[in-house]
CSV table of C-alpha atoms in Angstrom, one decimal:
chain,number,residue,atom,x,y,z
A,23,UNK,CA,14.1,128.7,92.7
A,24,UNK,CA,11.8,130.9,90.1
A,25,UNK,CA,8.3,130.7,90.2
A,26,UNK,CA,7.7,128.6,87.4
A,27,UNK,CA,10.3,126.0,88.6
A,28,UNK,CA,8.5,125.9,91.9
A,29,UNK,CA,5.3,125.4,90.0
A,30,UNK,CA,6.5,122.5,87.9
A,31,UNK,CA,8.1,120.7,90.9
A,32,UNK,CA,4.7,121.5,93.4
A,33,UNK,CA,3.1,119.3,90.5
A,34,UNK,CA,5.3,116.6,89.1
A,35,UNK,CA,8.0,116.7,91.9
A,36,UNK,CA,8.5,113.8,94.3
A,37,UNK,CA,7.2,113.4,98.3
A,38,UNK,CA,9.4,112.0,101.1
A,39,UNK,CA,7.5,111.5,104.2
A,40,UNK,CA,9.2,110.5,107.1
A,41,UNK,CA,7.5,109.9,110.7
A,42,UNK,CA,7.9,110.0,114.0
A,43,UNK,CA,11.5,111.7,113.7
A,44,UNK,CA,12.7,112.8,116.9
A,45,UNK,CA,14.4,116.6,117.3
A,46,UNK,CA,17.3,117.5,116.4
A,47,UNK,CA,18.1,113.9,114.1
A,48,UNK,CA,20.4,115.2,111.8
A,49,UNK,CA,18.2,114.3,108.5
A,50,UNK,CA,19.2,115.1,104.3
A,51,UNK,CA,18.6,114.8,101.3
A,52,UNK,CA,21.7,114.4,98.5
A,53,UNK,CA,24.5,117.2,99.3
A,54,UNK,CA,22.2,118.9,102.1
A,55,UNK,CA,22.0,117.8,105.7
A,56,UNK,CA,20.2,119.7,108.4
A,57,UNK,CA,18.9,118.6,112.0
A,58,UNK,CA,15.4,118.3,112.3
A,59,UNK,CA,12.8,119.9,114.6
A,60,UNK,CA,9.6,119.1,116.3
A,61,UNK,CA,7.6,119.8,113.4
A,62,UNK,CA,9.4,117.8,110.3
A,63,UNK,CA,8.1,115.3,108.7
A,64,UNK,CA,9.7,114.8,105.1
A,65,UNK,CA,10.3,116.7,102.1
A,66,UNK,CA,8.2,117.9,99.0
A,67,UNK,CA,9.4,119.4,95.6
A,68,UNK,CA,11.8,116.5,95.0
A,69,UNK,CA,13.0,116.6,91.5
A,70,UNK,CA,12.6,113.3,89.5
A,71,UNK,CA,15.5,111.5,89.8
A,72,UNK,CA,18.0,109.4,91.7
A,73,UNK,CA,18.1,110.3,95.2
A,74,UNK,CA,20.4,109.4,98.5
A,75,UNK,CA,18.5,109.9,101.6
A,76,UNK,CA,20.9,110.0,104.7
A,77,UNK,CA,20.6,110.3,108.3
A,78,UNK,CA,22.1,110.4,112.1
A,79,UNK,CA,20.5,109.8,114.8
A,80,UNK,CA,21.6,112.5,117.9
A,81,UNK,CA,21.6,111.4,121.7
A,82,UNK,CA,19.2,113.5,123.6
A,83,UNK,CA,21.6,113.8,126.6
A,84,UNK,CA,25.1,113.9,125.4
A,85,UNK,CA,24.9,115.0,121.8
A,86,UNK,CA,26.8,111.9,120.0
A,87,UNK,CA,25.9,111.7,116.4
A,88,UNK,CA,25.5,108.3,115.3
A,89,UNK,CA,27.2,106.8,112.1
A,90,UNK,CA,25.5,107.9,108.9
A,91,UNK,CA,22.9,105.9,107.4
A,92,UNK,CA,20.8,106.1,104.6
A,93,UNK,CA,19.4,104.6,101.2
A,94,UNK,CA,19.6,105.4,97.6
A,95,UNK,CA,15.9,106.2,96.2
A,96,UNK,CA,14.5,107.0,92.7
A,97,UNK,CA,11.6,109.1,92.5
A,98,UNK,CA,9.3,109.3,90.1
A,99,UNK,CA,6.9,112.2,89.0
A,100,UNK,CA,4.7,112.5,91.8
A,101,UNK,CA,5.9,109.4,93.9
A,102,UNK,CA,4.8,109.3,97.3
A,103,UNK,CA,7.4,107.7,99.6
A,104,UNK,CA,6.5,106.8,103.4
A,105,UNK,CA,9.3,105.8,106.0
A,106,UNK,CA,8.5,105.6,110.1
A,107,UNK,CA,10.8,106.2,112.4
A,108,UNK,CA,11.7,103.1,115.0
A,109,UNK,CA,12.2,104.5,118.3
A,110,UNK,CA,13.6,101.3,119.9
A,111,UNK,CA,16.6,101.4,117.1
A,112,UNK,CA,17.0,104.5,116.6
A,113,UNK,CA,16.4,103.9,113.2
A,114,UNK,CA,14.5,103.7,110.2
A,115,UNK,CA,11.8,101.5,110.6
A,116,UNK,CA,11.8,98.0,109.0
A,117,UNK,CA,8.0,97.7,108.8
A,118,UNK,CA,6.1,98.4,105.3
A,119,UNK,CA,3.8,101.0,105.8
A,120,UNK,CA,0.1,100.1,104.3
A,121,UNK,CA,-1.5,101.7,101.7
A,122,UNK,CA,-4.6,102.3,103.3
A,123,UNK,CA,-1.8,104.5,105.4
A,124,UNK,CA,0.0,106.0,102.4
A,125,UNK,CA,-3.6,107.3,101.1
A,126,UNK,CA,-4.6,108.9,104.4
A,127,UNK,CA,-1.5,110.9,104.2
A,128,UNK,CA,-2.3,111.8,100.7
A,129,UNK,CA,-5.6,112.4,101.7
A,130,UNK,CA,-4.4,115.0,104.5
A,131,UNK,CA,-1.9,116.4,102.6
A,132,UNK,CA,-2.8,120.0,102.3
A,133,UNK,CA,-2.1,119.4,106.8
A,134,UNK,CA,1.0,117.6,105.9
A,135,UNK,CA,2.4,120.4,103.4
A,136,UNK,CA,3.7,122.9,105.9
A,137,UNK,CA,5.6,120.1,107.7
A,138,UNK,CA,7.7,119.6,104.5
A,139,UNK,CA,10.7,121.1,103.6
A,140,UNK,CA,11.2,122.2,99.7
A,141,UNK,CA,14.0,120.0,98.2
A,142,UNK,CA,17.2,122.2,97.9
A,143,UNK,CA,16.9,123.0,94.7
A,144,UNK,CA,20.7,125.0,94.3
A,145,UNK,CA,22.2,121.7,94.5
A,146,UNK,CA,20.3,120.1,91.7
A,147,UNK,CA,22.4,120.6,89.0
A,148,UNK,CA,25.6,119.3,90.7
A,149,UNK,CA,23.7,116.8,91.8
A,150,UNK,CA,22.9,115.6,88.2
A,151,UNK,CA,26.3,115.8,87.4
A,152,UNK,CA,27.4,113.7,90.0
A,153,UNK,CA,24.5,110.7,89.0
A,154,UNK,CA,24.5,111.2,85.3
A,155,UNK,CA,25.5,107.2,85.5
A,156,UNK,CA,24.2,105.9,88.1
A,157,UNK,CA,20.6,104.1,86.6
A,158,UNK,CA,17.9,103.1,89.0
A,159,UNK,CA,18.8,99.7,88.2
A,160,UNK,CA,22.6,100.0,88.4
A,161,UNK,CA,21.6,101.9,92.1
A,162,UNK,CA,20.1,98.4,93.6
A,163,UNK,CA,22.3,96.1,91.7
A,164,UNK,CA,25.4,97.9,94.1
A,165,UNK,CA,23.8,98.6,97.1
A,166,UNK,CA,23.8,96.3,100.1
A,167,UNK,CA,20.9,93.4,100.1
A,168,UNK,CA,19.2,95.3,102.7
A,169,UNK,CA,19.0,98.2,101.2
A,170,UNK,CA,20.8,100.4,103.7
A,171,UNK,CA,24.2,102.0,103.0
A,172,UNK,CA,25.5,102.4,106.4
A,173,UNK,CA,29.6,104.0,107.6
A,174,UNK,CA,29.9,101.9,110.1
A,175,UNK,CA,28.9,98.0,109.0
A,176,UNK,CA,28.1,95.8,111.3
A,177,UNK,CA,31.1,92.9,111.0
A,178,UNK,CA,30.5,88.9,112.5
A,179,UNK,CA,33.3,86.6,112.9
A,180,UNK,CA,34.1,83.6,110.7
A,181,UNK,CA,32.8,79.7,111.2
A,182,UNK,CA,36.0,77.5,111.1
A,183,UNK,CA,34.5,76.3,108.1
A,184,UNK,CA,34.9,79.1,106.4
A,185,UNK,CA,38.6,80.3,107.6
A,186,UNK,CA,40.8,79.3,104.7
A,187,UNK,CA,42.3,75.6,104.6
A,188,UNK,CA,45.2,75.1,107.1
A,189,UNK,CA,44.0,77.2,109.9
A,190,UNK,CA,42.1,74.3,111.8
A,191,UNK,CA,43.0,73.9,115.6
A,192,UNK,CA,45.4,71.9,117.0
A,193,UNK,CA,42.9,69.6,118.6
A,194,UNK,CA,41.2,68.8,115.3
A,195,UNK,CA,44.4,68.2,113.9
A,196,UNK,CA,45.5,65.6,117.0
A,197,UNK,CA,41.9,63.9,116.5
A,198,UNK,CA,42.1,63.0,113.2
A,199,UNK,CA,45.7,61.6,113.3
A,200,UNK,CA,44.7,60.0,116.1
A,201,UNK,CA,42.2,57.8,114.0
A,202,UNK,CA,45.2,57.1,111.4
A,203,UNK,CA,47.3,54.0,111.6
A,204,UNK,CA,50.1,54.4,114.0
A,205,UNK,CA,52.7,53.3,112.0
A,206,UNK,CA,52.1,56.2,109.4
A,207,UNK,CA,51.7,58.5,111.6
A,208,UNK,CA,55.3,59.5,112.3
A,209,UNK,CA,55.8,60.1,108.7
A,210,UNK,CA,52.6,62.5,108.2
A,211,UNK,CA,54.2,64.1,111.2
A,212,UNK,CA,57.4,64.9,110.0
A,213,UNK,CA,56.2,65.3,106.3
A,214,UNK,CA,53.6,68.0,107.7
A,215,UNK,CA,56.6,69.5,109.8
A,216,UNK,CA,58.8,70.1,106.9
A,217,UNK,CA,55.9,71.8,104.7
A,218,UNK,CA,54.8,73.7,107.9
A,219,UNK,CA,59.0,75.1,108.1
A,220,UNK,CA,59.1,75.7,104.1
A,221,UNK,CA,55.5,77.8,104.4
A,222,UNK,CA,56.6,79.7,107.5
A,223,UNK,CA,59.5,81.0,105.2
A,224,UNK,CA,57.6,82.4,102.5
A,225,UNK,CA,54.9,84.6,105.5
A,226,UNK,CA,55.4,88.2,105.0
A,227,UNK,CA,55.6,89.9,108.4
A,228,UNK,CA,52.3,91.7,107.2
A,229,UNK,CA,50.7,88.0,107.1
A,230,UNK,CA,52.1,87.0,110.3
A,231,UNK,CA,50.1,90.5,111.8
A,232,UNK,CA,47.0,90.0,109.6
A,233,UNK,CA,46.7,86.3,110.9
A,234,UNK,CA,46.7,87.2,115.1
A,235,UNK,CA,43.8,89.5,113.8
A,236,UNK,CA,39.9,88.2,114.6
A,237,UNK,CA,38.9,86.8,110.4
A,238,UNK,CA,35.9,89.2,110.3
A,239,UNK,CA,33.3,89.5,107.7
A,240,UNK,CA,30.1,91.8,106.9
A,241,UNK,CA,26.8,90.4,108.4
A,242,UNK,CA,25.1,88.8,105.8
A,243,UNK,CA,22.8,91.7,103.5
A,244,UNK,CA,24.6,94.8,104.4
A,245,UNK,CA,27.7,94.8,102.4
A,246,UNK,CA,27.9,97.5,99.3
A,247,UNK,CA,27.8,95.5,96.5
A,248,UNK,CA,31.1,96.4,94.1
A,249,UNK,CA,31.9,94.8,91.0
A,250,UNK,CA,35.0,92.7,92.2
A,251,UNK,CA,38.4,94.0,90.3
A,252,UNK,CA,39.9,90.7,89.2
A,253,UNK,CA,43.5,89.7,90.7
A,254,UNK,CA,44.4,87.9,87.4
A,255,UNK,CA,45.8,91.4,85.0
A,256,UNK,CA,46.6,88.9,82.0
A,257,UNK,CA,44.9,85.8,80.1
A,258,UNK,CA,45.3,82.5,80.7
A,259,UNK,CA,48.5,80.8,79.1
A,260,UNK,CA,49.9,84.3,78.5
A,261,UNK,CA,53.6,84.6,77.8
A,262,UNK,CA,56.6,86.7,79.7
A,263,UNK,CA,55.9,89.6,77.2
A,264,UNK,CA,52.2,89.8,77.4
A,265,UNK,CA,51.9,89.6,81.2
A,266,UNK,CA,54.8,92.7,81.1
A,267,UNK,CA,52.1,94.1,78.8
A,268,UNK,CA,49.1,93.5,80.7
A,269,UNK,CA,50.4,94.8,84.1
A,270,UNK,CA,51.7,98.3,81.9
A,271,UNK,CA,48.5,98.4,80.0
A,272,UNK,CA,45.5,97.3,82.7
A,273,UNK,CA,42.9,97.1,79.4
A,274,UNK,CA,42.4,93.8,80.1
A,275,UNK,CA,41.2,94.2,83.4
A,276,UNK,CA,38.9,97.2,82.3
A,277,UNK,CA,37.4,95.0,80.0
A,278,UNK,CA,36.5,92.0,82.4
A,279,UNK,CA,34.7,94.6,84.8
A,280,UNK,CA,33.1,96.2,81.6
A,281,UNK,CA,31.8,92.7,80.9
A,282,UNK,CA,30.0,92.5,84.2
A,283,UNK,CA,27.5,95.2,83.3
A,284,UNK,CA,24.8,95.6,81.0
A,285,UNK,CA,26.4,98.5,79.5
A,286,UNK,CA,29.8,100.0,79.2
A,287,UNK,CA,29.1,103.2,80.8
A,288,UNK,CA,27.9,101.4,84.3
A,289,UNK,CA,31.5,101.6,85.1
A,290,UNK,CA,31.1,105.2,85.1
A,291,UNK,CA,27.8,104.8,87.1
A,292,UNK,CA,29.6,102.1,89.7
A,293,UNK,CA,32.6,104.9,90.1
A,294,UNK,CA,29.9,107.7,90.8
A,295,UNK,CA,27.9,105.3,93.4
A,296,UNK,CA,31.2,104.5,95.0
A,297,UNK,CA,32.1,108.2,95.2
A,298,UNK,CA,29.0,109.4,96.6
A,299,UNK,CA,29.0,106.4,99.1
A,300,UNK,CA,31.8,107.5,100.2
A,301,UNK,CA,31.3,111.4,100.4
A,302,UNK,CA,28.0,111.2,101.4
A,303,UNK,CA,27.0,107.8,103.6
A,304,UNK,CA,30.9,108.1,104.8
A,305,UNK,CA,31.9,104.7,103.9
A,306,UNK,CA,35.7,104.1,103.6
A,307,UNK,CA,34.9,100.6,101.6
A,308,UNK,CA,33.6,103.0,99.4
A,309,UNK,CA,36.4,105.4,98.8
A,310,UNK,CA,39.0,102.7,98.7
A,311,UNK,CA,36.7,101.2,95.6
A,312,UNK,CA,36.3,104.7,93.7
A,313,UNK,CA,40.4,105.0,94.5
A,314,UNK,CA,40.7,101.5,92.8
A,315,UNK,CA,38.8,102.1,90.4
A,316,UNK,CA,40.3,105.7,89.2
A,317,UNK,CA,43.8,103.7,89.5
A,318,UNK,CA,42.5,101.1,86.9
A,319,UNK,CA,41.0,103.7,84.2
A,320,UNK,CA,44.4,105.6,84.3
A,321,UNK,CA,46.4,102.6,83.5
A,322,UNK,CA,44.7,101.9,80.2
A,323,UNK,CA,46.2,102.8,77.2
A,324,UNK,CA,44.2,100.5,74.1
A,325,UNK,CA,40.9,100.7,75.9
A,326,UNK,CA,40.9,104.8,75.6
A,327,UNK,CA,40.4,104.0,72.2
A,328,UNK,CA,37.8,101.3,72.4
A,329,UNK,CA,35.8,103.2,74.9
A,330,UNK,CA,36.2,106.8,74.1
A,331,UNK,CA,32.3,107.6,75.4
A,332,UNK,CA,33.4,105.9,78.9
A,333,UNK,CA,36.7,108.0,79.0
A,334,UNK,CA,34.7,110.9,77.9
A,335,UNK,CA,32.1,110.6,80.7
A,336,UNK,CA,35.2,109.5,83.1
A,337,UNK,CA,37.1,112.9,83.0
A,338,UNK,CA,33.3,114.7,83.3
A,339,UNK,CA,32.8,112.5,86.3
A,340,UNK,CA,36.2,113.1,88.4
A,341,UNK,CA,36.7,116.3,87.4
A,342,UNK,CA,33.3,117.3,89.6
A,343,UNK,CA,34.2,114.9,91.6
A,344,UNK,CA,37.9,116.3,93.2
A,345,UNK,CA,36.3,119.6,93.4
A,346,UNK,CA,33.5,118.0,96.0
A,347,UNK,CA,36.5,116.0,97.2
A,348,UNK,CA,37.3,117.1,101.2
A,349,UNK,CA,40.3,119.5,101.7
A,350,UNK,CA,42.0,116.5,103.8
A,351,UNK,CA,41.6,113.9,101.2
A,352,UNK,CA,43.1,116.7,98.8
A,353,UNK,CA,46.0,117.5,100.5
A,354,UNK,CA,46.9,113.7,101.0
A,355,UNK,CA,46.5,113.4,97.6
A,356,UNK,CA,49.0,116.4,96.8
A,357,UNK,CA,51.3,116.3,99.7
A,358,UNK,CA,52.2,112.2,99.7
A,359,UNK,CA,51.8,111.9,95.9
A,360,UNK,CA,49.8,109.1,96.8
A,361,UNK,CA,48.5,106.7,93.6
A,362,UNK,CA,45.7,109.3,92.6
A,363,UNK,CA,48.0,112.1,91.6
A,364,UNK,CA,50.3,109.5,90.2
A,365,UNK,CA,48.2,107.5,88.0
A,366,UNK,CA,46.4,110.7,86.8
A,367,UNK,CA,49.7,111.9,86.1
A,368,UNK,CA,50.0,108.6,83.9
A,369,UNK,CA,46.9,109.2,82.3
A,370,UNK,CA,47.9,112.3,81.0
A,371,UNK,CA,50.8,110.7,79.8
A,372,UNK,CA,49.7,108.2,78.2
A,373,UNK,CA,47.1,111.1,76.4
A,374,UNK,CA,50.3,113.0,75.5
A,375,UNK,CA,52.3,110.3,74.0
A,376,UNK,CA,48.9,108.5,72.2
A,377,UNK,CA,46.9,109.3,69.2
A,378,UNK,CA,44.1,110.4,71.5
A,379,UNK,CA,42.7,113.4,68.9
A,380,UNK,CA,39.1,115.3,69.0
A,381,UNK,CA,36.6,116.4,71.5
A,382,UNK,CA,38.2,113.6,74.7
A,383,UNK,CA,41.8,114.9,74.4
A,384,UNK,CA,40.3,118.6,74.8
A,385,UNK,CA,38.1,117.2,77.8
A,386,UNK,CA,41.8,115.9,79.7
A,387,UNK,CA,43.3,119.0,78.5
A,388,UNK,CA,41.0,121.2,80.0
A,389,UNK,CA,40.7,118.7,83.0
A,390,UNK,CA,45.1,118.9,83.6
A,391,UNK,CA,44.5,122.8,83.0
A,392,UNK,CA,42.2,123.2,86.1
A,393,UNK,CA,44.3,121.2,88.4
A,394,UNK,CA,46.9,122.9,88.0
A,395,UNK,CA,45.4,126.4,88.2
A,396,UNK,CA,42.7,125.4,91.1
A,397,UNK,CA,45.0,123.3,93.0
A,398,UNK,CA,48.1,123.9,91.9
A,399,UNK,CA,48.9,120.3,91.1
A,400,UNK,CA,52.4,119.5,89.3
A,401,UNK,CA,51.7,118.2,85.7
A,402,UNK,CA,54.6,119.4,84.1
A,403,UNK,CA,57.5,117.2,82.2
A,404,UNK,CA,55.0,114.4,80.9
A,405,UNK,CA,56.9,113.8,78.3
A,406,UNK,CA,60.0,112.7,80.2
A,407,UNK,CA,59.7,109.9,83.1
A,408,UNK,CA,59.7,110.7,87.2
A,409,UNK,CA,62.5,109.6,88.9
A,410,UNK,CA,61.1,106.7,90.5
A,411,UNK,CA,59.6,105.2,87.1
A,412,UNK,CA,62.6,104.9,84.7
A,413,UNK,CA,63.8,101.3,84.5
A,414,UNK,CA,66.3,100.2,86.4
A,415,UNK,CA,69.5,99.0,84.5
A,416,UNK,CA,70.9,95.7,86.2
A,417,UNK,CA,74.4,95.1,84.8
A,418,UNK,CA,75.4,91.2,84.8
A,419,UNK,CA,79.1,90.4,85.3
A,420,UNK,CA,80.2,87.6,82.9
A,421,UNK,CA,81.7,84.5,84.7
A,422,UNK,CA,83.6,82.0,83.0
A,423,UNK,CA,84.0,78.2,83.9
């Protein structure tokens, strides 16, 4: 960085201190990672800002790399941040550290200085890009209770309490009709019998499979927090037409999310946290919610009107967001036409056959442009329908009494 950046930052910039770190922990800081050596202890210079701090730790004998952790931190001008590692974990520590021990630090820092490494400063401006949503607020409200974002989460098995109705055992089923009257028992037997063979009809073979899986669940506090995308796509009491609507046009839905924020644009925020979750902390929860969540904001039609700064800062977002995207994520997007490439193909659509005018449709115009020159991706012939989206004509042979 120039001189007088590096002066501005050595004054107003951020501290991360972290102790006891062993060698060769594979340690970063937003898009940078590097292993460690015997003489680290944190990083200086941090930009003010929101922050994801990641690590690994490394086995001294065999060289595994644990599964990423790591936190989402926003610094202040001059904040002074103070983490110790836990040697019995091999993780961060979960003790506070005091403030008489925060001050001795500062108090030693001119020792502590050449311990620090500069923050990266050649990634800032992507890295603002990539956050320009994402509040300090908005930050805590989606990350896990516990505060760390973790790939691999630890999962707990269900109560029988909490598996849903109808999976009791057999025993507890035998126990209770046990205490009924005998003479009505035959007839909650066979009644129970005939419901059992109508539901067994109506399982999917994917149910049958999911239900001979263990019912496993997140322990409690370390779940990312996501805004839940609702299952009902339509109003209550809506009719034939408007469901057909709904389902074609998911504004609906958009809105019901938007109406779980403060503030419109936290979608945008909740789709870059997802993103960097899952690019950086390695979470596939993650990158199935920013997939999800893509999917829903092509599949509006009304709501580009209605929102225009949300689509606006949407196509900023994504756009930075596939070119950061992994080359093997990329080329399943391309080569399986999976539901990214289609629903952004019906977003553009839906922008070519709407009155989507100004400063937005030059944004998805530009956006369409550099797919298709960087990654050669097929956007031609939106104005006519792919094969496997033109309605299916069902002819109806008349029969007479």
């Amino acid at each position: 960085m120039d001189q007088e950046t590096a002066k501005k930052l050595l004054v107003e910039g951020g501290t991360f201190v972290f102790l006891g770190v062993p060698q060769e922990t594979q340690f970063g800081i937003d898009m940078q990672c590097w292993n460690t050596d015997e003489d680290f202890r944190g990083i200086k210079m941090i930009p003010p800002g929101l922050h994801y701090i990641h690590y690994s730790a490394v086995s001294q004998g065999t060289g595994d790399v644990s599964p990423r952790s790591g936190f989402m931190q926003y610094f202040h001008k001059k904040e002074f941040v103070v983490k110790m590692w836990d040697k019995k974990t091999e993780d961060i520590s979960k003790e506070e550290i005091s403030d008489e021990s925060i001050q001795r630090l500062k108090d030693n820092l001119f020792n502590l200085d050449r311990h620090l490494a500069p923050y990266p400063y050649e990634i800032w401006q992507k890295w603002r890009l990539l956050t320009s949503q994402i509040s300090a607020d908005l930050a805590t409200k989606l990350s896990p209770e516990n505060g760390l974002i973790r790939a691999s989460v630890e999962l707990l098995s269900t109560t029988d309490a909490e598996r849903p109705r109808g999976v009791k055992s057999s025993g507890d089923a035998i126990q209770e009709e046990n205490t009924e009257d005998p003479t009505t028992k035959v007839t909650e037997e066979e009644s129970s019998g005939q419901s059992e063979a109508k539901r067994a009809k109506r399982i999917t073979r994917e149910e049958k499979e999911n239900s001979m899986l263990p019912d496993l669940k997140p322990a409690p506090g370390t779940a990312l927090r996501f805004t839940e995308i609702p299952c009902n796509k339509y109003p209550p009491g809506s009719t034939p037409e408007e469901i057909t609507k709904h389902y074609l046009d998911q504004s609906y839905t958009l809105e019901l999310m938007i109406a779980q924020h403060d503030e419109p644009l936290h979608i945008i925020g909740e789709l870059q946290f997802a993103y960097l979750c899952f690019l950086i902390g390695h979470s596939l929860d993650a990158f199935e919610h920013w997939k999800n969540l893509v999917i829903l904001l092509c599949s509006c039609d009304d709501a580009i009107h209605k929102y225009r700064s949300v689509f606006f800062h949407f196509i900023r977002s994504i756009e930075i967001q596939i070119e950061e995207m992994p080359e093997d994520f990329l080329a399943d997007i391309v080569m399986n036409k999976n539901l990214v490439y289609k629903k952004l193909r019906e977003f553009f659509r839906t922008a070519y056959v709407s009155k989507v005018d100004g400063r937005l449709l030059t944004m998805i115009e530009r956006f369409k442009e550099n797919l298709m020159e960087k990654l050669q991706w097929d956007f031609t012939g939106l104005d006519t329908d792919d094969e496997d989206e033109r309605p299916v004509v069902v002819k109806i042979d008349e029969q007479t009494e």
